[in-house]
Amino acid sequence: MDNFDRLAVHTMTTKPWDLPTACAKYAEGGLSGMGVWRQWLEGRSLEESRMLLDDHGITPASLVRGGFFPYATVDEKQTALDDNFKAIDAAAVIGAPQVVLVCGAKPDLSLAESRKHITEGIASCIAHAKSVGVKLAIEPLHPMYADCRSAVNTIGQANDIIDQVGDEWVGIAADVYHIWWDPQLEGEIIRAGSRIIGFHVCDWLTPTNDFLNDRGIMGEGCINIRGIRQLVEATGFQGWIEVEIFSDRYWATDQDKYLTQIKNAYLQHV
Amino acid sequence: MDNFDRLAVHTMTTKPWDLPTACAKYAEGGLSGMGVWRQWLEGRSLEESRMLLDDHGITPASLVRGGFFPYATVDEKQTALDDNFKAIDAAAVIGAPQVVLVCGAKPDLSLAESRKHITEGIASCIAHAKSVGVKLAIEPLHPMYADCRSAVNTIGQANDIIDQVGDEWVGIAADVYHIWWDPQLEGEIIRAGSRIIGFHVCDWLTPTNDFLNDRGIMGEGCINIRGIRQLVEATGFQGWIEVEIFSDRYWATDQDKYLTQIKNAYLQHV
């Protein structure tokens, strides 16, 4: 029997669909989970967005995304914190249990400095996250994004940060696209244990033609998704499996057929 | 005083120039080192290539490249070994002290399998390398190449391989482009110690528009080249500093001016 109980799809995966359309289509497809990107909340109140989700029986797995902590000026530091507080609040209103953190990096800052800003930034968000009951999920990003998207590039680094800030309100979103290559993956997932609070899937294409928007559907590429899922679930993780695919190629196709492809790939390759 | 005593330029950096032209231009520019790519040896005997280098006072810092050990069939395994033996022989004839290994990966193989093939492949080349007095330099490649170019993506992995195969004839080529993001870089360079036998420089551009051919000249990007050089030289390394830039953009420009830019960047940013 086809079981989609744990399947969540990110709104960014079906980018051409706005929130009302995505809610209707996911529900029609028998799905009950969604990774909600913040842009999809624009144009209506947060309460209305929550109602939309509720009315379709859709549960938000995560709100994407907070982070981007590294700063050049004190103003930038404050702007980043304000934005993260806003994301945390939004997650609370729509009922998302976690905000995914793309931690940030700046090419003009040293990696050491970016990493220090990130750890401090996350620490500064914890009290607020706790106050509204929303967790922060550090998503390590592939090292090819270390210049301007995230200076946190391995599960090991996320573990190091959490060692410093505590793990009551901070966990890890493990996205196979970012971590599949890591020779220390197994050990660091074991070390993370119950810190793993998110699991994102897609695939790595050979060749990959674009740094951002050329991901594959699960099974199209070289990632051992099932193997990584086993590692993650061996920690006790039984949460949502979130499909997060950025793809100019798929965004240009019929999104109904694409959602069917995703469901089939989930059953076959995840 | 401008000192280019340790500066070597890879023939691939000035791709439009064939070997005779590169020899003449590098010598004219006051350079005495060259990273020789194997394609540049085609069309004449190895002895003639060596004479060309000698006549211009150019010393080959390295021969690029061997490796690509992972295989699907026994035939492929043998072909890879034969090719590596051939590269080692060519290095010996032209007087290059090392063959740079791009270790290889195959999207259809698991990373564990590719890594096993690589370790075994390197081990199988050592006796031959020793017999002609040429070292093998493992070049860890950026994780964005883990699907089809190299399953060895960190200095740490190179160290692990060398722990297994021995370090008399196997060392590491540290290329800043591939390793700059690594949170364990400092510790693994210290661990490598005298295993570091090659140091390659260029820069990481933001944004980078192509997975292969959009590298920057030193100083144009975000890599802390001088910091990594200090780490490498703290191990005792005093060998060639090899400029290896793949750039469609620069290959389309006047190569004489480009070589001057490289020399200036070397003095200012390396």
XYZ file of C-alpha atoms in Angstrom:
540
model
C 0.000 0.000 0.000
C 1.236 3.457 -0.847
C 1.963 5.317 2.328
C 2.523 9.053 2.160
C 1.996 9.668 5.876
C 5.500 11.067 6.323
C 5.910 12.761 2.956
C 6.081 16.544 2.987
C 6.787 18.652 -0.083
C 8.368 22.085 0.047
C 6.401 24.862 -1.597
C 9.639 25.758 -3.377
C 9.630 22.318 -4.991
C 6.434 23.185 -6.835
C 7.406 26.805 -7.246
C 4.765 27.711 -9.854
C 1.987 26.955 -7.325
C 1.046 29.619 -4.788
C -0.022 28.530 -1.297
C -3.737 28.034 -2.016
C -2.912 25.988 -5.122
C -0.219 23.943 -3.369
C -2.588 23.213 -0.455
C -5.298 22.033 -2.808
C -2.984 20.006 -5.021
C -1.059 18.349 -2.205
C -4.315 17.420 -0.443
C -5.797 16.115 -3.692
C -2.641 14.007 -4.088
C -3.100 12.438 -0.688
C -0.333 14.372 1.017
C -0.579 15.912 4.450
C 2.823 17.562 4.927
C 4.332 20.760 3.560
C 7.620 22.604 3.961
C 6.434 26.198 3.844
C 8.735 28.833 2.387
C 8.184 32.293 3.776
C 7.515 33.876 0.399
C 4.411 31.707 0.156
C 2.982 33.446 3.235
C 2.979 36.865 1.609
C -0.220 38.535 0.454
C -2.429 37.371 3.327
C -2.293 37.303 7.116
C -0.457 34.467 8.857
C -3.738 33.397 10.410
C -5.291 33.128 6.959
C -2.353 31.017 5.804
C -2.839 28.755 8.777
C -6.512 28.399 7.955
C -5.649 27.514 4.381
C -3.374 24.735 5.605
C -5.899 23.546 8.186
C -8.775 23.544 5.730
C -6.832 21.192 3.472
C -5.564 18.961 6.257
C -2.007 20.051 5.559
C 0.501 20.144 8.418
C 3.517 22.433 8.050
C 6.650 20.354 8.603
C 8.891 23.394 8.706
C 9.109 27.071 7.916
C 11.909 27.879 5.477
C 13.999 29.856 6.143
C 15.751 31.841 8.842
C 19.473 32.262 9.384
C 21.877 34.482 7.412
C 23.542 35.637 10.618
C 26.973 36.919 9.447
C 27.118 40.686 9.328
C 29.414 43.519 8.342
C 27.809 46.153 10.576
C 25.885 46.313 13.835
C 22.815 47.297 11.838
C 23.091 44.183 9.713
C 23.451 42.092 12.853
C 20.240 43.521 14.274
C 18.377 43.190 10.978
C 19.287 39.517 10.848
C 18.117 38.916 14.404
C 14.868 40.798 13.815
C 14.223 38.742 10.708
C 14.841 35.491 12.565
C 12.496 36.510 15.371
C 9.894 37.283 12.719
C 10.396 33.860 11.135
C 10.063 32.164 14.512
C 6.852 34.073 15.196
C 5.472 33.184 11.786
C 6.252 29.518 12.349
C 4.396 29.649 15.644
C 1.325 31.201 14.058
C 1.076 28.767 11.152
C 1.856 25.817 13.428
C 5.270 24.869 11.995
C 7.352 23.124 14.658
C 10.674 24.401 13.320
C 12.396 27.159 11.397
C 15.079 25.882 9.044
C 18.256 27.942 9.339
C 20.415 28.615 6.304
C 23.142 30.033 8.461
C 24.741 32.498 6.038
C 28.214 33.519 4.913
C 29.790 36.592 3.428
C 32.685 36.443 0.985
C 34.277 39.467 2.666
C 34.293 37.817 6.090
C 36.644 35.037 7.087
C 35.011 31.675 7.594
C 36.030 31.816 11.252
C 34.242 35.154 11.645
C 31.109 33.971 9.796
C 31.031 30.871 11.974
C 31.352 32.947 15.136
C 28.484 35.217 14.017
C 26.361 32.168 13.292
C 26.895 30.569 16.680
C 26.186 33.863 18.443
C 23.169 34.555 16.257
C 21.616 31.178 16.969
C 22.275 31.610 20.687
C 20.495 34.967 20.540
C 17.374 33.356 19.072
C 16.940 30.538 21.543
C 14.995 32.360 24.243
C 12.545 33.665 21.674
C 12.200 30.262 20.026
C 11.511 28.719 23.401
C 8.960 31.376 24.294
C 6.774 30.437 21.322
C 7.655 26.727 21.205
C 9.410 26.646 17.826
C 12.673 24.781 17.254
C 15.612 26.026 15.205
C 16.935 23.509 12.673
C 20.483 24.165 11.498
C 20.722 22.990 7.895
C 24.354 22.434 6.926
C 24.782 23.512 3.308
C 27.036 21.939 0.695
C 30.578 23.388 0.737
C 29.930 24.915 -2.689
C 27.805 27.462 -0.823
C 30.466 28.371 1.757
C 31.167 31.735 0.122
C 27.792 33.414 0.453
C 25.070 31.069 1.729
C 26.384 29.102 4.666
C 29.666 28.711 6.469
C 28.144 25.660 8.190
C 28.851 22.880 5.726
C 28.812 19.608 7.643
C 26.738 17.834 10.261
C 29.927 17.901 12.333
C 29.921 21.693 12.404
C 26.247 21.757 13.329
C 27.052 19.373 16.165
C 29.884 21.649 17.299
C 27.539 24.652 17.340
C 24.882 22.749 19.267
C 27.519 21.610 21.759
C 27.953 25.320 22.473
C 24.368 26.582 22.420
C 22.523 23.565 23.814
C 20.107 21.213 22.105
C 16.805 21.862 23.786
C 15.627 24.307 21.104
C 18.248 23.775 18.398
C 18.482 20.736 16.148
C 19.694 19.772 12.691
C 17.931 19.522 9.337
C 19.847 16.887 7.380
C 19.457 17.459 3.637
C 20.957 14.653 1.564
C 21.908 17.094 -1.211
C 24.259 18.939 1.102
C 25.756 16.092 3.106
C 25.919 12.974 0.895
C 29.620 13.370 0.023
C 30.833 13.761 3.634
C 33.289 11.027 4.668
C 32.341 11.642 8.307
C 28.609 11.481 7.698
C 27.855 8.277 9.563
C 29.814 9.211 12.662
C 28.364 12.703 12.813
C 24.775 11.522 12.383
C 25.338 9.079 15.234
C 26.857 11.916 17.265
C 23.844 14.101 16.439
C 21.372 11.485 17.666
C 18.099 13.107 18.632
C 19.387 16.461 17.392
C 18.282 15.400 13.913
C 14.868 17.021 13.649
C 14.546 17.401 9.884
C 15.318 15.214 6.872
C 15.268 16.667 3.357
C 15.586 14.669 0.149
C 16.245 15.221 -3.561
C 19.136 13.978 -5.730
C 22.482 15.094 -7.175
C 22.608 15.041 -10.969
C 25.661 14.216 -13.081
C 26.354 16.611 -14.590
C 24.850 19.366 -12.487
C 24.547 22.451 -14.661
C 23.605 25.128 -12.180
C 24.804 25.831 -8.655
C 21.282 26.431 -7.370
C 18.476 25.165 -9.521
C 19.509 21.861 -11.049
C 18.614 19.279 -8.430
C 17.124 15.949 -9.355
C 14.126 13.950 -8.187
C 15.088 11.134 -5.828
C 16.523 8.256 -7.834
C 17.720 10.402 -10.739
C 21.150 10.980 -9.291
C 23.968 9.449 -7.303
C 22.937 10.019 -3.693
C 22.438 6.941 -1.533
C 19.213 8.375 -0.127
C 17.975 5.174 1.440
C 21.320 4.631 3.135
C 21.278 8.116 4.631
C 17.651 7.667 5.683
C 18.670 4.511 7.537
C 21.431 6.401 9.349
C 19.014 9.180 10.257
C 16.292 6.819 11.434
C 18.765 4.814 13.468
C 18.943 7.941 15.661
C 15.231 7.516 16.351
C 14.055 10.113 13.833
C 10.511 9.440 12.638
C 9.538 12.899 11.458
C 8.618 14.278 8.062
C 10.595 13.379 4.979
C 10.670 16.685 3.146
C 11.143 16.820 -0.609
C 13.082 19.963 -1.441
C 13.979 20.214 -5.113
C 15.119 23.392 -6.841
C 14.884 22.755 -10.551
C 14.396 25.162 -13.420
C 13.793 22.073 -15.515
C 10.929 20.703 -13.430
C 9.434 24.104 -12.668
C 8.943 24.430 -16.430
C 6.906 21.204 -16.603
C 3.314 20.338 -15.702
C 3.320 20.499 -11.882
C 0.542 17.933 -11.496
C 2.568 15.323 -13.361
C 5.660 16.426 -11.452
C 3.937 15.870 -8.103
C 3.051 12.369 -9.249
C 6.684 11.771 -10.234
C 7.754 12.937 -6.777
C 5.314 10.578 -5.064
C 6.500 7.646 -7.171
C 10.137 8.500 -6.543
C 9.432 8.732 -2.818
C 8.015 5.227 -2.811
C 10.799 3.787 -4.958
C 13.908 5.582 -3.816
C 13.382 6.972 -0.312
C 62.249 42.910 -5.163
C 59.884 40.763 -7.171
C 60.674 37.151 -6.518
C 59.168 34.518 -8.750
C 61.567 31.746 -7.741
C 58.760 29.543 -6.421
C 56.041 30.499 -8.885
C 54.929 27.787 -11.297
C 52.046 28.170 -13.731
C 49.989 25.264 -15.027
C 49.823 24.934 -18.780
C 46.049 24.631 -18.325
C 46.030 28.112 -16.803
C 47.194 29.573 -20.103
C 45.235 27.061 -22.140
C 45.524 28.865 -25.498
C 49.328 28.443 -25.419
C 50.837 25.148 -26.563
C 53.959 23.854 -24.823
C 56.540 25.672 -26.999
C 54.641 28.947 -26.607
C 54.131 28.495 -22.866
C 57.827 27.683 -22.383
C 58.865 30.789 -24.289
C 56.319 33.081 -22.620
C 56.905 31.853 -19.072
C 60.692 32.193 -19.538
C 60.284 35.659 -21.046
C 58.189 36.557 -17.985
C 60.942 35.503 -15.622
C 59.279 32.299 -14.497
C 61.073 29.007 -14.075
C 58.293 26.637 -12.971
C 55.490 24.919 -14.851
C 52.721 22.488 -13.977
C 52.612 20.367 -17.102
C 49.296 18.879 -18.202
C 49.620 15.686 -20.166
C 47.737 16.982 -23.199
C 50.568 19.489 -23.660
C 52.999 16.606 -24.223
C 51.154 15.293 -27.259
C 52.530 15.731 -30.761
C 56.200 15.223 -29.923
C 58.315 12.728 -28.019
C 58.661 13.065 -24.254
C 62.374 13.648 -24.745
C 61.621 16.554 -27.074
C 59.236 18.017 -24.503
C 61.939 17.742 -21.897
C 64.394 19.526 -24.182
C 61.865 22.291 -24.771
C 61.569 22.803 -21.010
C 65.326 22.588 -20.478
C 66.114 24.987 -23.319
C 63.931 27.624 -21.675
C 65.153 26.988 -18.156
C 61.726 25.754 -17.132
C 61.434 23.128 -14.387
C 58.300 20.971 -14.330
C 56.763 21.226 -10.865
C 54.275 18.445 -11.534
C 52.688 16.347 -14.225
C 48.892 16.673 -14.270
C 47.150 14.293 -14.048
C 46.858 10.646 -13.080
C 44.204 9.005 -10.946
C 40.620 8.130 -11.941
C 40.914 4.760 -10.232
C 37.252 3.746 -9.638
C 36.072 1.151 -12.123
C 32.984 -0.795 -13.130
C 34.821 -3.697 -14.782
C 38.154 -5.471 -14.482
C 39.095 -4.017 -17.855
C 38.475 -0.499 -16.606
C 40.571 -1.223 -13.537
C 43.494 -2.320 -15.691
C 43.101 0.599 -18.106
C 43.287 3.021 -15.189
C 46.417 1.371 -13.797
C 48.079 1.324 -17.225
C 47.313 4.981 -17.686
C 48.756 5.856 -14.289
C 51.935 3.894 -15.024
C 52.179 5.799 -18.295
C 51.784 9.122 -16.480
C 54.451 8.144 -13.956
C 56.819 7.204 -16.775
C 56.126 10.461 -18.588
C 56.822 12.446 -15.422
C 60.130 10.638 -15.040
C 61.169 11.423 -18.612
C 60.314 15.116 -18.498
C 61.799 15.460 -15.019
C 58.607 16.176 -13.084
C 59.005 15.084 -9.463
C 55.337 14.200 -9.005
C 52.167 13.115 -10.741
C 49.067 14.859 -9.430
C 46.246 12.390 -8.796
C 42.648 13.362 -9.410
C 41.429 10.210 -7.758
C 38.152 9.680 -9.589
C 34.542 8.807 -8.786
C 31.646 7.230 -10.610
C 28.044 8.196 -9.963
C 27.008 4.548 -10.252
C 29.423 3.427 -7.552
C 28.924 4.068 -3.866
C 31.366 6.514 -2.342
C 32.675 3.717 -0.143
C 33.394 1.610 -3.201
C 35.053 4.458 -5.102
C 37.185 5.219 -2.066
C 38.229 1.573 -1.797
C 39.185 1.493 -5.485
C 41.204 4.670 -5.039
C 43.188 3.392 -2.083
C 43.887 0.106 -3.845
C 44.761 1.869 -7.099
C 47.255 4.160 -5.425
C 48.796 1.225 -3.586
C 49.197 -0.567 -6.929
C 51.175 2.363 -8.367
C 53.695 2.809 -5.584
C 56.284 0.245 -6.650
C 56.312 1.684 -10.154
C 56.531 5.252 -8.875
C 59.422 4.269 -6.652
C 61.216 2.486 -9.504
C 61.400 5.713 -11.533
C 61.648 8.136 -8.613
C 58.347 9.982 -9.111
C 55.987 10.811 -6.251
C 52.209 10.520 -6.330
C 50.384 13.610 -5.074
C 46.783 13.004 -3.991
C 44.820 16.159 -4.749
C 41.609 16.243 -2.716
C 38.894 17.785 -4.884
C 36.041 20.020 -3.755
C 32.959 18.040 -2.631
C 31.067 19.435 -5.629
C 33.125 16.969 -7.686
C 32.341 13.923 -5.537
C 29.956 12.467 -8.118
C 32.299 11.963 -11.044
C 35.755 13.455 -10.477
C 36.972 12.549 -7.033
C 35.611 10.752 -4.002
C 38.579 12.150 -2.071
C 37.340 15.546 -0.953
C 39.341 16.563 2.085
C 42.937 16.612 3.292
C 41.674 14.350 6.073
C 40.711 11.648 3.583
C 44.069 11.957 1.832
C 45.719 11.519 5.216
C 43.614 8.433 5.887
C 44.650 6.921 2.536
C 48.308 7.672 3.167
C 48.020 6.115 6.614
C 47.128 2.933 4.745
C 49.519 3.046 1.789
C 52.546 4.697 3.370
C 54.020 8.124 2.725
C 57.389 7.434 1.164
C 56.087 7.796 -2.410
C 52.647 9.280 -1.803
C 51.950 12.831 -0.695
C 49.251 15.487 -0.960
C 48.723 18.371 -3.386
C 46.803 21.005 -1.449
C 44.772 23.202 -3.802
C 43.160 26.140 -2.051
C 40.165 26.028 -4.405
C 39.208 22.587 -3.176
C 39.976 22.836 0.516
C 39.388 26.426 1.651
C 35.933 25.769 3.141
C 36.998 22.790 5.283
C 36.423 23.360 9.024
C 39.118 20.770 9.766
C 41.679 22.265 7.408
C 44.188 23.460 9.970
C 44.249 20.228 11.947
C 44.523 18.067 8.844
C 47.348 20.135 7.338
C 49.220 19.790 10.622
C 48.489 16.059 10.573
C 49.736 15.878 6.972
C 53.038 17.533 7.850
C 55.693 16.629 5.302
C 53.101 14.762 3.251
C 52.200 18.113 1.686
C 54.258 18.053 -1.512
C 52.196 20.371 -3.693
C 50.439 23.702 -3.220
C 48.043 25.039 -5.853
C 46.449 28.484 -5.846
C 43.645 30.405 -7.557
C 40.487 31.941 -6.067
C 36.778 31.240 -5.528
C 34.502 33.764 -7.204
C 31.136 34.955 -5.867
C 29.073 34.092 -7.772
C 30.734 31.153 -9.488
C 28.901 30.536 -12.726
C 30.348 27.246 -13.891
C 31.295 24.106 -12.008
C 34.596 23.762 -13.856
C 35.832 26.824 -15.652
C 35.028 29.875 -13.576
C 37.913 30.169 -11.162
C 39.408 33.513 -10.246
C 42.908 34.917 -10.122
C 44.286 35.060 -6.590
C 42.777 38.034 -4.773
C 39.603 38.151 -6.859
C 37.659 35.857 -4.565
C 37.042 34.882 -0.979
C 39.801 32.352 -0.267
C 42.241 33.203 2.500
C 45.166 32.104 0.322
C 47.871 33.635 2.469
C 46.447 32.006 5.579
C 46.423 28.587 3.938
C 49.940 29.155 2.609
C 51.058 29.855 6.163
C 49.513 26.612 7.378
C 51.155 24.701 4.537
C 54.558 26.293 5.069
C 54.376 25.684 8.799
C 54.684 21.992 7.850
C 58.043 22.812 6.295
C 56.800 22.970 2.708
C 59.001 25.177 0.538
C 58.168 23.801 -2.888
C 56.527 25.330 -5.930
C 53.452 27.489 -5.631
C 51.454 26.379 -8.640
C 48.870 28.651 -10.226
C 46.058 26.501 -11.572
C 43.166 28.531 -12.933
C 40.443 27.154 -15.186
C 38.631 30.127 -16.641
C 36.704 30.479 -19.856
C 36.762 34.195 -19.144
C 40.543 34.522 -18.920
C 41.233 32.023 -21.688
C 39.346 34.432 -23.965
C 41.651 37.329 -23.090
C 45.178 38.284 -24.178
C 47.344 35.626 -22.503
C 50.399 37.896 -22.232
C 48.426 40.427 -20.199
C 46.878 37.585 -18.228
C 50.293 36.195 -17.289
C 51.252 39.648 -16.022
C 48.042 39.754 -13.959
C 48.909 36.366 -12.503
C 52.401 37.514 -11.545
C 51.039 40.655 -9.902
C 48.382 38.678 -8.052
C 51.025 36.239 -6.877
C 53.056 39.044 -5.358
C 50.055 40.754 -3.777
C 47.834 37.918 -2.622
C 49.905 34.758 -2.229
